[in-house]
């Protein structure tokens, strides 16, 4: 009997000698022909990484088997090192690392079987689906250590040193040319209640490019104490990849105790969120960010608690995981986009007496393969190691 499901046959992809995981749910871990799946290998999951501590980057095949490629000092438990296959160079991966000589984060290109073949001056956060561009932001400013890197300690400056020339950047993957799409100054000018950001530490994260590579969304966050990271406020912004039409689509008033995650949907302007706007629990909700004011539509009831959600490549289904319930169980559901019908794909018992919801926790972070036939998740339900599991559907 499969411990995850009595119906679906989940397969463990990674060895049992260490902790293995991919990272976030908003990106594709597979190579072009779906024969290799990217993975990180680490020795511990009980604490945050220390400065200088490395993670191994490698690949596994759908039948299992691990092969190390390289190492990185720029990694975290929630999002790894942003490792991805390079869209313009199928035999290469792109990932973030820390250069001890320059004391800077950067993105590196590694050719399988050969070695490092290039670098970008800034770290990457996301890739555009058209394969032409990467999005960058100052990961070192992110005070949540489960989403940033140990070699870049959080500073004391509430605002970036140069808010006119720092913010969301676009990198041309072919030439390495950089362009500032939206500055902190421009975001503050569009801030729906700018006074609330005064005397607050501000940062950016969770940048994602839409399906036709025409627009980007990200979160602008502010907190009274960057060293505690409690009581932060969230504002979701969007703009075109040409830097035009900058807008704060979802102010903080829509977020508090109502949304935990967001991602682009099936069309260039559709955004999917796990909203609890009616007070009955978190549901799968979509909105058109080009409409002002927007009109939200509920697709499905979902789990009723906070969830990572993502549409299948063809848009007909969506995956929705859950945070641990009172017993430490995380549930993964497959939802029909048209009817809202839900099928439980698995229940992952993460076992601890008190479920870990801190920066070293292990979320499922469900991910589709490009053809929509495979799902992978990260889980620690065996009680020993963080591991990657695969389901063919």
PDB file of N, CA and C in Angstrom, residues 137-181:
ATOM      1  N   UNK A 137      15.735  40.651  -8.885  1.00  0.00           N
ATOM      2  CA  UNK A 137      15.485  41.614  -7.813  1.00  0.00           C
ATOM      3  C   UNK A 137      16.534  41.374  -6.734  1.00  0.00           C
ATOM      4  N   UNK A 138      16.584  42.256  -5.761  1.00  0.00           N
ATOM      5  CA  UNK A 138      17.590  42.155  -4.702  1.00  0.00           C
ATOM      6  C   UNK A 138      17.148  41.115  -3.678  1.00  0.00           C
ATOM      7  N   UNK A 139      17.574  39.867  -3.875  1.00  0.00           N
ATOM      8  CA  UNK A 139      17.194  38.784  -2.969  1.00  0.00           C
ATOM      9  C   UNK A 139      17.767  39.013  -1.575  1.00  0.00           C
ATOM     10  N   UNK A 140      18.899  39.709  -1.501  1.00  0.00           N
ATOM     11  CA  UNK A 140      19.511  39.984  -0.210  1.00  0.00           C
ATOM     12  C   UNK A 140      18.672  40.863   0.698  1.00  0.00           C
ATOM     13  N   UNK A 141      17.710  41.611   0.145  1.00  0.00           N
ATOM     14  CA  UNK A 141      16.846  42.461   0.977  1.00  0.00           C
ATOM     15  C   UNK A 141      15.705  41.673   1.605  1.00  0.00           C
ATOM     16  N   UNK A 142      15.459  40.460   1.154  1.00  0.00           N
ATOM     17  CA  UNK A 142      14.325  39.693   1.667  1.00  0.00           C
ATOM     18  C   UNK A 142      14.626  39.255   3.100  1.00  0.00           C
ATOM     19  N   UNK A 143      13.889  39.744   4.094  1.00  0.00           N
ATOM     20  CA  UNK A 143      14.207  39.412   5.485  1.00  0.00           C
ATOM     21  C   UNK A 143      13.760  38.020   5.903  1.00  0.00           C
ATOM     22  N   UNK A 144      12.881  37.401   5.155  1.00  0.00           N
ATOM     23  CA  UNK A 144      12.459  36.034   5.463  1.00  0.00           C
ATOM     24  C   UNK A 144      13.573  35.099   5.006  1.00  0.00           C
ATOM     25  N   UNK A 145      14.290  34.531   5.943  1.00  0.00           N
ATOM     26  CA  UNK A 145      15.497  33.776   5.617  1.00  0.00           C
ATOM     27  C   UNK A 145      15.215  32.454   4.921  1.00  0.00           C
ATOM     28  N   UNK A 146      13.996  31.986   4.943  1.00  0.00           N
ATOM     29  CA  UNK A 146      13.652  30.793   4.171  1.00  0.00           C
ATOM     30  C   UNK A 146      13.524  31.077   2.697  1.00  0.00           C
ATOM     31  N   UNK A 147      13.604  32.379   2.315  1.00  0.00           N
ATOM     32  CA  UNK A 147      13.440  32.798   0.929  1.00  0.00           C
ATOM     33  C   UNK A 147      14.613  33.645   0.446  1.00  0.00           C
ATOM     34  N   UNK A 148      15.692  33.695   1.228  1.00  0.00           N
ATOM     35  CA  UNK A 148      16.878  34.450   0.826  1.00  0.00           C
ATOM     36  C   UNK A 148      18.110  33.659   1.248  1.00  0.00           C
ATOM     37  N   UNK A 149      19.282  34.272   1.186  1.00  0.00           N
ATOM     38  CA  UNK A 149      20.520  33.500   1.275  1.00  0.00           C
ATOM     39  C   UNK A 149      21.393  33.950   2.436  1.00  0.00           C
ATOM     40  N   UNK A 150      22.062  32.979   3.071  1.00  0.00           N
ATOM     41  CA  UNK A 150      22.820  33.232   4.294  1.00  0.00           C
ATOM     42  C   UNK A 150      23.987  34.178   4.086  1.00  0.00           C
ATOM     43  N   UNK A 151      24.605  34.158   2.907  1.00  0.00           N
ATOM     44  CA  UNK A 151      25.763  35.005   2.658  1.00  0.00           C
ATOM     45  C   UNK A 151      25.391  36.465   2.419  1.00  0.00           C
ATOM     46  N   UNK A 152      24.105  36.766   2.407  1.00  0.00           N
ATOM     47  CA  UNK A 152      23.643  38.147   2.222  1.00  0.00           C
ATOM     48  C   UNK A 152      22.785  38.541   3.418  1.00  0.00           C
ATOM     49  N   UNK A 153      23.407  38.931   4.521  1.00  0.00           N
ATOM     50  CA  UNK A 153      22.641  39.276   5.719  1.00  0.00           C
ATOM     51  C   UNK A 153      21.749  40.485   5.502  1.00  0.00           C
ATOM     52  N   UNK A 154      20.607  40.475   6.166  1.00  0.00           N
ATOM     53  CA  UNK A 154      19.660  41.583   6.060  1.00  0.00           C
ATOM     54  C   UNK A 154      20.268  42.828   6.705  1.00  0.00           C
ATOM     55  N   UNK A 155      20.213  43.937   6.014  1.00  0.00           N
ATOM     56  CA  UNK A 155      20.791  45.175   6.523  1.00  0.00           C
ATOM     57  C   UNK A 155      19.838  45.956   7.407  1.00  0.00           C
ATOM     58  N   UNK A 156      20.292  47.117   7.848  1.00  0.00           N
ATOM     59  CA  UNK A 156      19.491  47.961   8.727  1.00  0.00           C
ATOM     60  C   UNK A 156      18.777  49.087   7.979  1.00  0.00           C
ATOM     61  N   UNK A 157      19.150  49.324   6.720  1.00  0.00           N
ATOM     62  CA  UNK A 157      18.552  50.413   5.952  1.00  0.00           C
ATOM     63  C   UNK A 157      17.109  50.079   5.585  1.00  0.00           C
ATOM     64  N   UNK A 158      16.185  50.947   5.965  1.00  0.00           N
ATOM     65  CA  UNK A 158      14.770  50.679   5.703  1.00  0.00           C
ATOM     66  C   UNK A 158      14.459  50.683   4.215  1.00  0.00           C
ATOM     67  N   UNK A 159      15.069  51.595   3.474  1.00  0.00           N
ATOM     68  CA  UNK A 159      14.865  51.688   2.032  1.00  0.00           C
ATOM     69  C   UNK A 159      16.162  51.305   1.319  1.00  0.00           C
ATOM     70  N   UNK A 160      16.078  50.860   0.074  1.00  0.00           N
ATOM     71  CA  UNK A 160      17.299  50.616  -0.705  1.00  0.00           C
ATOM     72  C   UNK A 160      18.138  51.888  -0.792  1.00  0.00           C
ATOM     73  N   UNK A 161      19.441  51.727  -0.984  1.00  0.00           N
ATOM     74  CA  UNK A 161      20.339  52.882  -1.023  1.00  0.00           C
ATOM     75  C   UNK A 161      19.974  53.856  -2.132  1.00  0.00           C
ATOM     76  N   UNK A 162      19.497  53.326  -3.263  1.00  0.00           N
ATOM     77  CA  UNK A 162      19.136  54.174  -4.402  1.00  0.00           C
ATOM     78  C   UNK A 162      17.785  53.724  -4.949  1.00  0.00           C
ATOM     79  N   UNK A 163      16.684  54.146  -4.348  1.00  0.00           N
ATOM     80  CA  UNK A 163      15.356  53.669  -4.763  1.00  0.00           C
ATOM     81  C   UNK A 163      14.968  54.056  -6.179  1.00  0.00           C
ATOM     82  N   UNK A 164      15.670  55.013  -6.777  1.00  0.00           N
ATOM     83  CA  UNK A 164      15.381  55.382  -8.164  1.00  0.00           C
ATOM     84  C   UNK A 164      15.983  54.400  -9.157  1.00  0.00           C
ATOM     85  N   UNK A 165      16.989  53.652  -8.729  1.00  0.00           N
ATOM     86  CA  UNK A 165      17.696  52.763  -9.644  1.00  0.00           C
ATOM     87  C   UNK A 165      17.762  51.327  -9.132  1.00  0.00           C
ATOM     88  N   UNK A 166      16.846  50.972  -8.263  1.00  0.00           N
ATOM     89  CA  UNK A 166      16.746  49.608  -7.746  1.00  0.00           C
ATOM     90  C   UNK A 166      15.287  49.199  -7.786  1.00  0.00           C
ATOM     91  N   UNK A 167      15.038  47.909  -7.984  1.00  0.00           N
ATOM     92  CA  UNK A 167      13.669  47.417  -8.056  1.00  0.00           C
ATOM     93  C   UNK A 167      13.591  46.108  -8.817  1.00  0.00           C
ATOM     94  N   UNK A 168      12.707  46.050  -9.802  1.00  0.00           N
ATOM     95  CA  UNK A 168      12.525  44.872 -10.650  1.00  0.00           C
ATOM     96  C   UNK A 168      13.321  45.065 -11.939  1.00  0.00           C
ATOM     97  N   UNK A 169      14.213  44.108 -12.223  1.00  0.00           N
ATOM     98  CA  UNK A 169      15.059  44.183 -13.412  1.00  0.00           C
ATOM     99  C   UNK A 169      14.698  43.075 -14.403  1.00  0.00           C
ATOM    100  N   UNK A 170      14.905  43.369 -15.685  1.00  0.00           N
ATOM    101  CA  UNK A 170      14.755  42.398 -16.756  1.00  0.00           C
ATOM    102  C   UNK A 170      16.135  42.150 -17.359  1.00  0.00           C
ATOM    103  N   UNK A 171      16.506  40.870 -17.497  1.00  0.00           N
ATOM    104  CA  UNK A 171      17.802  40.491 -18.053  1.00  0.00           C
ATOM    105  C   UNK A 171      17.584  39.775 -19.375  1.00  0.00           C
ATOM    106  N   UNK A 172      18.244  40.225 -20.417  1.00  0.00           N
ATOM    107  CA  UNK A 172      18.235  39.536 -21.699  1.00  0.00           C
ATOM    108  C   UNK A 172      19.147  38.320 -21.573  1.00  0.00           C
ATOM    109  N   UNK A 173      18.588  37.111 -21.691  1.00  0.00           N
ATOM    110  CA  UNK A 173      19.369  35.904 -21.467  1.00  0.00           C
ATOM    111  C   UNK A 173      20.430  35.680 -22.534  1.00  0.00           C
ATOM    112  N   UNK A 174      20.235  36.257 -23.711  1.00  0.00           N
ATOM    113  CA  UNK A 174      21.210  36.079 -24.789  1.00  0.00           C
ATOM    114  C   UNK A 174      22.381  37.034 -24.648  1.00  0.00           C
ATOM    115  N   UNK A 175      22.096  38.283 -24.342  1.00  0.00           N
ATOM    116  CA  UNK A 175      23.148  39.299 -24.305  1.00  0.00           C
ATOM    117  C   UNK A 175      23.605  39.653 -22.891  1.00  0.00           C
ATOM    118  N   UNK A 176      22.785  39.340 -21.885  1.00  0.00           N
ATOM    119  CA  UNK A 176      23.089  39.733 -20.520  1.00  0.00           C
ATOM    120  C   UNK A 176      22.729  41.171 -20.203  1.00  0.00           C
ATOM    121  N   UNK A 177      22.168  41.889 -21.179  1.00  0.00           N
ATOM    122  CA  UNK A 177      21.795  43.287 -20.965  1.00  0.00           C
ATOM    123  C   UNK A 177      20.699  43.397 -19.910  1.00  0.00           C
ATOM    124  N   UNK A 178      20.807  44.399 -19.044  1.00  0.00           N
ATOM    125  CA  UNK A 178      19.857  44.606 -17.960  1.00  0.00           C
ATOM    126  C   UNK A 178      19.026  45.858 -18.189  1.00  0.00           C
ATOM    127  N   UNK A 179      17.772  45.801 -17.720  1.00  0.00           N
ATOM    128  CA  UNK A 179      16.878  46.948 -17.821  1.00  0.00           C
ATOM    129  C   UNK A 179      16.051  47.028 -16.551  1.00  0.00           C
ATOM    130  N   UNK A 180      15.984  48.214 -15.954  1.00  0.00           N
ATOM    131  CA  UNK A 180      15.137  48.420 -14.783  1.00  0.00           C
ATOM    132  C   UNK A 180      13.699  48.616 -15.243  1.00  0.00           C
ATOM    133  N   UNK A 181      12.822  47.679 -14.875  1.00  0.00           N
ATOM    134  CA  UNK A 181      11.415  47.760 -15.282  1.00  0.00           C
ATOM    135  C   UNK A 181      10.609  48.677 -14.367  1.00  0.00           C
TER     136      UNK A 181
END
